[in-house]
PDB file of C-alpha atoms in Angstrom:
ATOM      1  CA  MET A 112       0.000   0.000   0.000  1.00  0.00           C
ATOM      2  CA  ASN A 113       1.273   3.481  -0.867  1.00  0.00           C
ATOM      3  CA  PRO A 114       2.253   5.184   2.432  1.00  0.00           C
ATOM      4  CA  ASN A 115       1.316   8.550   0.899  1.00  0.00           C
ATOM      5  CA  SER A 116      -2.195   7.542  -0.185  1.00  0.00           C
ATOM      6  CA  HIS A 117      -3.709   9.343   2.819  1.00  0.00           C
ATOM      7  CA  ILE A 118      -1.938  12.596   1.993  1.00  0.00           C
ATOM      8  CA  ALA A 119      -3.707  15.057  -0.292  1.00  0.00           C
ATOM      9  CA  ALA A 120      -2.737  18.210  -2.165  1.00  0.00           C
ATOM     10  CA  PHE A 121      -5.580  20.719  -2.525  1.00  0.00           C
ATOM     11  CA  PHE A 122      -5.232  23.237  -5.366  1.00  0.00           C
ATOM     12  CA  ASP A 123      -7.376  26.340  -5.682  1.00  0.00           C
ATOM     13  CA  PHE A 124      -8.028  27.120  -9.361  1.00  0.00           C
ATOM     14  CA  ASP A 125      -8.537  30.815 -10.132  1.00  0.00           C
ATOM     15  CA  GLU A 126      -5.291  32.780  -9.865  1.00  0.00           C
ATOM     16  CA  THR A 127      -3.555  29.766  -8.319  1.00  0.00           C
ATOM     17  CA  LEU A 128      -3.347  26.867 -10.745  1.00  0.00           C
ATOM     18  CA  LEU A 129      -4.697  29.283 -13.367  1.00  0.00           C
ATOM     19  CA  ASP A 130      -2.888  32.623 -13.649  1.00  0.00           C
ATOM     20  CA  VAL A 131      -6.127  34.588 -14.255  1.00  0.00           C
ATOM     21  CA  GLU A 132      -9.746  34.595 -13.090  1.00  0.00           C
ATOM     22  CA  SER A 133     -11.616  31.894 -14.999  1.00  0.00           C
ATOM     23  CA  GLY A 134     -14.832  33.920 -14.721  1.00  0.00           C
ATOM     24  CA  ARG A 135     -13.411  36.591 -17.017  1.00  0.00           C
ATOM     25  CA  LEU A 136     -12.459  33.967 -19.574  1.00  0.00           C
ATOM     26  CA  GLY A 137     -15.886  32.395 -19.225  1.00  0.00           C
ATOM     27  CA  ILE A 138     -17.638  35.656 -20.019  1.00  0.00           C
ATOM     28  CA  GLN A 139     -15.323  36.157 -23.004  1.00  0.00           C
ATOM     29  CA  TRP A 140     -16.178  32.644 -24.194  1.00  0.00           C
ATOM     30  CA  LEU A 141     -19.897  33.382 -23.918  1.00  0.00           C
ATOM     31  CA  ARG A 142     -19.466  36.712 -25.710  1.00  0.00           C
ATOM     32  CA  ASP A 143     -17.543  35.030 -28.516  1.00  0.00           C
ATOM     33  CA  ARG A 144     -20.418  32.595 -28.915  1.00  0.00           C
ATOM     34  CA  ARG A 145     -22.883  35.498 -28.724  1.00  0.00           C
ATOM     35  CA  ILE A 146     -24.978  33.909 -26.003  1.00  0.00           C
ATOM     36  CA  VAL A 147     -24.469  36.382 -23.177  1.00  0.00           C
ATOM     37  CA  PRO A 148     -26.940  39.284 -22.844  1.00  0.00           C
ATOM     38  CA  PHE A 149     -25.603  42.815 -22.449  1.00  0.00           C
ATOM     39  CA  GLY A 150     -27.703  43.216 -19.298  1.00  0.00           C
ATOM     40  CA  TYR A 151     -25.867  40.326 -17.659  1.00  0.00           C
ATOM     41  CA  ILE A 152     -22.458  41.772 -18.561  1.00  0.00           C
ATOM     42  CA  LEU A 153     -23.502  45.102 -17.059  1.00  0.00           C
ATOM     43  CA  LYS A 154     -24.694  43.377 -13.887  1.00  0.00           C
ATOM     44  CA  ILE A 155     -21.367  41.560 -13.515  1.00  0.00           C
ATOM     45  CA  LEU A 156     -19.389  44.758 -14.097  1.00  0.00           C
ATOM     46  CA  VAL A 157     -21.343  46.551 -11.380  1.00  0.00           C
ATOM     47  CA  ALA A 158     -21.039  43.603  -8.984  1.00  0.00           C
ATOM     48  CA  ASN A 159     -17.305  43.374  -9.669  1.00  0.00           C
ATOM     49  CA  PHE A 160     -16.928  47.074  -8.829  1.00  0.00           C
ATOM     50  CA  PHE A 161     -18.267  46.388  -5.343  1.00  0.00           C
ATOM     51  CA  TYR A 162     -16.435  43.046  -5.050  1.00  0.00           C
ATOM     52  CA  GLN A 163     -13.045  44.630  -5.770  1.00  0.00           C
ATOM     53  CA  ARG A 164     -13.726  47.080  -2.931  1.00  0.00           C
ATOM     54  CA  ARG A 165     -14.610  44.175  -0.588  1.00  0.00           C
ATOM     55  CA  LEU A 166     -18.246  45.271  -0.394  1.00  0.00           C
ATOM     56  CA  LEU A 167     -19.424  41.922  -1.778  1.00  0.00           C
ATOM     57  CA  SER A 168     -18.366  38.533  -0.424  1.00  0.00           C
ATOM     58  CA  ASP A 169     -16.925  35.800  -2.637  1.00  0.00           C
ATOM     59  CA  GLU A 170     -20.073  33.755  -2.114  1.00  0.00           C
ATOM     60  CA  ARG A 171     -22.378  36.608  -3.098  1.00  0.00           C
ATOM     61  CA  MET A 172     -20.292  37.335  -6.210  1.00  0.00           C
ATOM     62  CA  VAL A 173     -20.493  33.695  -7.325  1.00  0.00           C
ATOM     63  CA  LYS A 174     -24.255  33.620  -6.768  1.00  0.00           C
ATOM     64  CA  ILE A 175     -24.673  36.738  -8.914  1.00  0.00           C
ATOM     65  CA  MET A 176     -22.635  35.127 -11.693  1.00  0.00           C
ATOM     66  CA  LEU A 177     -24.735  31.947 -11.504  1.00  0.00           C
ATOM     67  CA  THR A 178     -27.923  33.871 -12.372  1.00  0.00           C
ATOM     68  CA  PHE A 179     -26.812  33.663 -16.011  1.00  0.00           C
ATOM     69  CA  TYR A 180     -27.795  29.975 -16.085  1.00  0.00           C
ATOM     70  CA  ARG A 181     -31.424  30.487 -15.079  1.00  0.00           C
ATOM     71  CA  LYS A 182     -33.854  28.610 -17.369  1.00  0.00           C
ATOM     72  CA  LYS A 183     -31.055  27.135 -19.482  1.00  0.00           C
ATOM     73  CA  ARG A 184     -30.096  23.480 -20.015  1.00  0.00           C
ATOM     74  CA  LEU A 185     -26.860  22.254 -18.488  1.00  0.00           C
ATOM     75  CA  ALA A 186     -26.229  19.851 -21.388  1.00  0.00           C
ATOM     76  CA  ASP A 187     -25.989  22.783 -23.812  1.00  0.00           C
ATOM     77  CA  PHE A 188     -22.992  24.106 -21.879  1.00  0.00           C
ATOM     78  CA  GLN A 189     -21.375  20.763 -21.204  1.00  0.00           C
ATOM     79  CA  LYS A 190     -20.981  20.270 -24.965  1.00  0.00           C
ATOM     80  CA  GLY A 191     -18.557  23.169 -25.247  1.00  0.00           C
ATOM     81  CA  ALA A 192     -16.621  22.588 -22.008  1.00  0.00           C
ATOM     82  CA  ASP A 193     -13.702  20.691 -23.581  1.00  0.00           C
ATOM     83  CA  ASN A 194     -13.214  23.367 -26.220  1.00  0.00           C
ATOM     84  CA  PHE A 195     -13.388  26.118 -23.599  1.00  0.00           C
ATOM     85  CA  TYR A 196     -10.692  24.380 -21.567  1.00  0.00           C
ATOM     86  CA  LYS A 197      -8.348  23.782 -24.501  1.00  0.00           C
ATOM     87  CA  THR A 198      -8.823  27.228 -26.069  1.00  0.00           C
ATOM     88  CA  TYR A 199      -9.264  29.568 -23.110  1.00  0.00           C
ATOM     89  CA  LEU A 200      -8.111  27.903 -19.883  1.00  0.00           C
ATOM     90  CA  LYS A 201      -5.202  25.603 -20.696  1.00  0.00           C
ATOM     91  CA  PRO A 202      -2.962  28.402 -22.091  1.00  0.00           C
ATOM     92  CA  HIS A 203      -3.268  30.104 -18.691  1.00  0.00           C
ATOM     93  CA  LEU A 204      -2.234  27.161 -16.503  1.00  0.00           C
ATOM     94  CA  ALA A 205       0.647  28.418 -14.352  1.00  0.00           C
ATOM     95  CA  PRO A 206       3.855  26.474 -15.154  1.00  0.00           C
ATOM     96  CA  GLY A 207       5.267  26.827 -11.642  1.00  0.00           C
ATOM     97  CA  ILE A 208       2.127  25.422 -10.044  1.00  0.00           C
ATOM     98  CA  LEU A 209       1.834  22.654 -12.619  1.00  0.00           C
ATOM     99  CA  THR A 210       5.280  21.591 -11.401  1.00  0.00           C
ATOM    100  CA  ARG A 211       3.801  21.204  -7.919  1.00  0.00           C
ATOM    101  CA  VAL A 212       0.914  19.149  -9.337  1.00  0.00           C
ATOM    102  CA  HIS A 213       3.400  16.789 -11.017  1.00  0.00           C
ATOM    103  CA  PHE A 214       5.470  16.606  -7.809  1.00  0.00           C
ATOM    104  CA  HIS A 215       2.481  15.500  -5.739  1.00  0.00           C
ATOM    105  CA  LYS A 216       1.410  13.028  -8.408  1.00  0.00           C
ATOM    106  CA  LYS A 217       4.890  11.479  -8.376  1.00  0.00           C
ATOM    107  CA  GLU A 218       4.805  11.287  -4.565  1.00  0.00           C
ATOM    108  CA  GLY A 219       1.541   9.355  -4.701  1.00  0.00           C
ATOM    109  CA  HIS A 220      -0.505  12.091  -3.027  1.00  0.00           C
ATOM    110  CA  LEU A 221      -4.195  12.472  -3.870  1.00  0.00           C
ATOM    111  CA  LEU A 222      -4.796  15.511  -6.068  1.00  0.00           C
ATOM    112  CA  VAL A 223      -7.851  17.617  -5.271  1.00  0.00           C
ATOM    113  CA  LEU A 224      -9.005  20.588  -7.336  1.00  0.00           C
ATOM    114  CA  ILE A 225     -11.058  22.911  -5.122  1.00  0.00           C
ATOM    115  CA  SER A 226     -12.788  25.924  -6.642  1.00  0.00           C
ATOM    116  CA  GLY A 227     -15.826  28.169  -6.477  1.00  0.00           C
ATOM    117  CA  SER A 228     -16.290  27.644 -10.208  1.00  0.00           C
ATOM    118  CA  VAL A 229     -18.901  25.254 -11.595  1.00  0.00           C
ATOM    119  CA  ARG A 230     -18.432  21.558 -12.248  1.00  0.00           C
ATOM    120  CA  TYR A 231     -18.914  21.377 -16.020  1.00  0.00           C
ATOM    121  CA  LEU A 232     -16.131  23.928 -16.583  1.00  0.00           C
ATOM    122  CA  LEU A 233     -13.692  22.168 -14.259  1.00  0.00           C
ATOM    123  CA  GLU A 234     -14.209  18.547 -15.305  1.00  0.00           C
ATOM    124  CA  PRO A 235     -11.952  18.881 -18.408  1.00  0.00           C
ATOM    125  CA  VAL A 236      -9.210  20.308 -16.149  1.00  0.00           C
ATOM    126  CA  VAL A 237      -9.518  17.368 -13.770  1.00  0.00           C
ATOM    127  CA  LYS A 238      -9.417  14.900 -16.644  1.00  0.00           C
ATOM    128  CA  ASP A 239      -6.442  16.472 -18.426  1.00  0.00           C
ATOM    129  CA  LEU A 240      -4.289  16.947 -15.308  1.00  0.00           C
ATOM    130  CA  GLU A 241      -5.390  13.644 -13.745  1.00  0.00           C
ATOM    131  CA  PHE A 242      -6.759  15.040 -10.496  1.00  0.00           C
ATOM    132  CA  ASP A 243      -8.349  12.457  -8.218  1.00  0.00           C
ATOM    133  CA  HIS A 244     -11.173  14.567  -6.800  1.00  0.00           C
ATOM    134  CA  LEU A 245     -13.070  17.759  -7.579  1.00  0.00           C
ATOM    135  CA  LEU A 246     -14.674  19.999  -4.955  1.00  0.00           C
ATOM    136  CA  CYS A 247     -16.632  22.831  -6.573  1.00  0.00           C
ATOM    137  CA  THR A 248     -19.966  24.586  -6.981  1.00  0.00           C
ATOM    138  CA  ASP A 249     -22.787  22.519  -8.476  1.00  0.00           C
ATOM    139  CA  LEU A 250     -25.643  24.064 -10.446  1.00  0.00           C
ATOM    140  CA  GLU A 251     -29.206  23.390  -9.328  1.00  0.00           C
ATOM    141  CA  VAL A 252     -31.472  21.796 -11.957  1.00  0.00           C
ATOM    142  CA  ASP A 253     -35.276  21.791 -11.629  1.00  0.00           C
ATOM    143  CA  LYS A 254     -37.730  18.969 -12.416  1.00  0.00           C
ATOM    144  CA  ASN A 255     -37.967  20.160 -16.027  1.00  0.00           C
ATOM    145  CA  GLY A 256     -34.226  19.804 -16.566  1.00  0.00           C
ATOM    146  CA  LEU A 257     -33.615  23.552 -16.543  1.00  0.00           C
ATOM    147  CA  MET A 258     -31.068  25.266 -14.326  1.00  0.00           C
ATOM    148  CA  THR A 259     -32.442  27.611 -11.680  1.00  0.00           C
ATOM    149  CA  GLY A 260     -29.504  30.017 -11.610  1.00  0.00           C
ATOM    150  CA  LYS A 261     -28.767  28.949  -8.033  1.00  0.00           C
ATOM    151  CA  PRO A 262     -26.200  26.579  -6.487  1.00  0.00           C
ATOM    152  CA  GLU A 263     -27.397  23.080  -5.711  1.00  0.00           C
ATOM    153  CA  ASP A 264     -25.562  23.046  -2.394  1.00  0.00           C
ATOM    154  CA  LEU A 265     -22.659  25.008  -0.935  1.00  0.00           C
ATOM    155  CA  VAL A 266     -20.799  27.574  -3.012  1.00  0.00           C
ATOM    156  CA  CYS A 267     -17.208  26.333  -2.751  1.00  0.00           C
ATOM    157  CA  VAL A 268     -15.585  29.503  -1.381  1.00  0.00           C
ATOM    158  CA  ASP A 269     -14.316  30.877   1.935  1.00  0.00           C
ATOM    159  CA  HIS A 270     -15.327  28.766   4.955  1.00  0.00           C
ATOM    160  CA  ASN A 271     -17.261  26.376   2.714  1.00  0.00           C
ATOM    161  CA  LYS A 272     -13.938  25.189   1.276  1.00  0.00           C
ATOM    162  CA  LYS A 273     -12.971  24.040   4.756  1.00  0.00           C
ATOM    163  CA  VAL A 274     -16.334  22.323   5.256  1.00  0.00           C
ATOM    164  CA  MET A 275     -16.003  20.421   1.977  1.00  0.00           C
ATOM    165  CA  THR A 276     -12.360  19.576   2.668  1.00  0.00           C
ATOM    166  CA  LEU A 277     -13.169  18.131   6.090  1.00  0.00           C
ATOM    167  CA  LYS A 278     -15.997  16.072   4.611  1.00  0.00           C
ATOM    168  CA  LEU A 279     -13.724  14.610   1.926  1.00  0.00           C
ATOM    169  CA  ALA A 280     -10.992  13.993   4.490  1.00  0.00           C
ATOM    170  CA  GLN A 281     -13.399  12.006   6.634  1.00  0.00           C
ATOM    171  CA  GLN A 282     -14.619   9.968   3.666  1.00  0.00           C
ATOM    172  CA  LEU A 283     -11.096   9.125   2.477  1.00  0.00           C
ATOM    173  CA  GLU A 284      -9.405   9.028   5.899  1.00  0.00           C
ATOM    174  CA  LEU A 285      -6.939  11.702   4.869  1.00  0.00           C
ATOM    175  CA  ASP A 286      -4.160  12.879   7.144  1.00  0.00           C
ATOM    176  CA  LEU A 287      -4.685  16.617   6.900  1.00  0.00           C
ATOM    177  CA  GLN A 288      -1.652  17.441   9.038  1.00  0.00           C
ATOM    178  CA  LYS A 289       0.543  15.854   6.372  1.00  0.00           C
ATOM    179  CA  SER A 290      -1.499  17.271   3.492  1.00  0.00           C
ATOM    180  CA  TYR A 291      -0.884  20.360   1.335  1.00  0.00           C
ATOM    181  CA  ALA A 292      -2.986  23.274   0.095  1.00  0.00           C
ATOM    182  CA  TYR A 293      -2.375  26.054  -2.424  1.00  0.00           C
ATOM    183  CA  GLY A 294      -4.305  29.337  -2.573  1.00  0.00           C
ATOM    184  CA  ASN A 295      -3.883  32.966  -3.616  1.00  0.00           C
ATOM    185  CA  HIS A 296      -6.458  34.962  -1.660  1.00  0.00           C
ATOM    186  CA  HIS A 297      -7.202  35.582   1.996  1.00  0.00           C
ATOM    187  CA  SER A 298     -10.582  33.932   1.409  1.00  0.00           C
ATOM    188  CA  ASP A 299      -8.544  30.709   1.014  1.00  0.00           C
ATOM    189  CA  LEU A 300      -7.384  30.946   4.648  1.00  0.00           C
ATOM    190  CA  PRO A 301      -9.970  28.458   5.971  1.00  0.00           C
ATOM    191  CA  LEU A 302      -8.593  25.901   3.500  1.00  0.00           C
ATOM    192  CA  LEU A 303      -4.933  26.767   4.083  1.00  0.00           C
ATOM    193  CA  GLU A 304      -5.316  26.571   7.846  1.00  0.00           C
ATOM    194  CA  THR A 305      -6.886  23.112   7.586  1.00  0.00           C
ATOM    195  CA  VAL A 306      -3.691  21.417   6.370  1.00  0.00           C
ATOM    196  CA  GLY A 307      -0.218  21.067   7.807  1.00  0.00           C
ATOM    197  CA  ASN A 308       1.551  22.308   4.667  1.00  0.00           C
ATOM    198  CA  PRO A 309      -0.094  25.493   3.330  1.00  0.00           C
ATOM    199  CA  HIS A 310       1.433  27.303   0.336  1.00  0.00           C
ATOM    200  CA  VAL A 311       0.407  30.663  -1.088  1.00  0.00           C
ATOM    201  CA  VAL A 312       0.599  31.517  -4.782  1.00  0.00           C
ATOM    202  CA  GLU A 313       1.029  35.107  -6.025  1.00  0.00           C
ATOM    203  CA  PRO A 314      -0.950  36.186  -2.933  1.00  0.00           C
ATOM    204  CA  ASN A 315      -2.966  39.349  -2.528  1.00  0.00           C
ATOM    205  CA  SER A 316      -1.613  41.843   0.024  1.00  0.00           C
ATOM    206  CA  ILE A 317      -3.611  40.488   2.972  1.00  0.00           C
ATOM    207  CA  LEU A 318      -2.611  36.864   2.424  1.00  0.00           C
ATOM    208  CA  GLU A 319       0.987  37.829   1.662  1.00  0.00           C
ATOM    209  CA  LYS A 320       1.294  39.545   5.040  1.00  0.00           C
ATOM    210  CA  ILE A 321      -0.193  36.520   6.831  1.00  0.00           C
ATOM    211  CA  ALA A 322       2.080  34.130   4.923  1.00  0.00           C
ATOM    212  CA  HIS A 323       5.190  36.059   5.998  1.00  0.00           C
ATOM    213  CA  GLN A 324       3.996  36.175   9.604  1.00  0.00           C
ATOM    214  CA  ARG A 325       3.479  32.407   9.626  1.00  0.00           C
ATOM    215  CA  SER A 326       6.517  31.529   7.467  1.00  0.00           C
ATOM    216  CA  TRP A 327       4.376  29.872   4.780  1.00  0.00           C
ATOM    217  CA  PRO A 328       6.061  29.253   1.402  1.00  0.00           C
ATOM    218  CA  VAL A 329       5.205  31.882  -1.229  1.00  0.00           C
ATOM    219  CA  LEU A 330       5.194  30.637  -4.825  1.00  0.00           C
ATOM    220  CA  GLY A 331       5.058  32.369  -8.202  1.00  0.00           C
ATOM    221  CA  TYR A 332       3.309  31.338 -11.392  1.00  0.00           C
ATOM    222  CA  ARG A 333       6.646  30.554 -13.102  1.00  0.00           C
TER     223      ARG A 333
END
């Protein structure tokens, strides 16, 4: 039995494994396909104005973005997910963090992608990079097969990342004190504090200060 099979490496996605915000690329993808209304773009721009000034929480911002999916069929978006990954996301995978992914894979650690983004967009990432588990935001679908524009369960951000991590750790009997986590934002603190080996990636000013105070490794994209 692999002695490292109970050790996991948790990777945040946006601005950690990916060197940009996937939401911006997602909106560009929708605009290129001409399926995103101007009103929605305006709503996101206004919400982002408040979010950047910390007047909106991560969870609230994600919920606003999810309203786009209301009364649409999930299958219609799943069809284009592979192309979106190959064309828009994959070129932005951070080489330096990919090196850490390969390191953990070689060590026999379980790879977990953990993100506030939605499942259909992240599944091609998981498949291509051979992650073992995906913790993310799931879209709610009604009895008619249409999305409601709401999350099915928890939005995978902030404290919810810790909740979902602890649940997975219990299911798989993970040793969190020997496990690793990678994040870029102070909202990733609940996740980072859950493991024994936290790493920060191109951190924002708040997380950078905390990382230096706690002597956490600080990594770059390259």
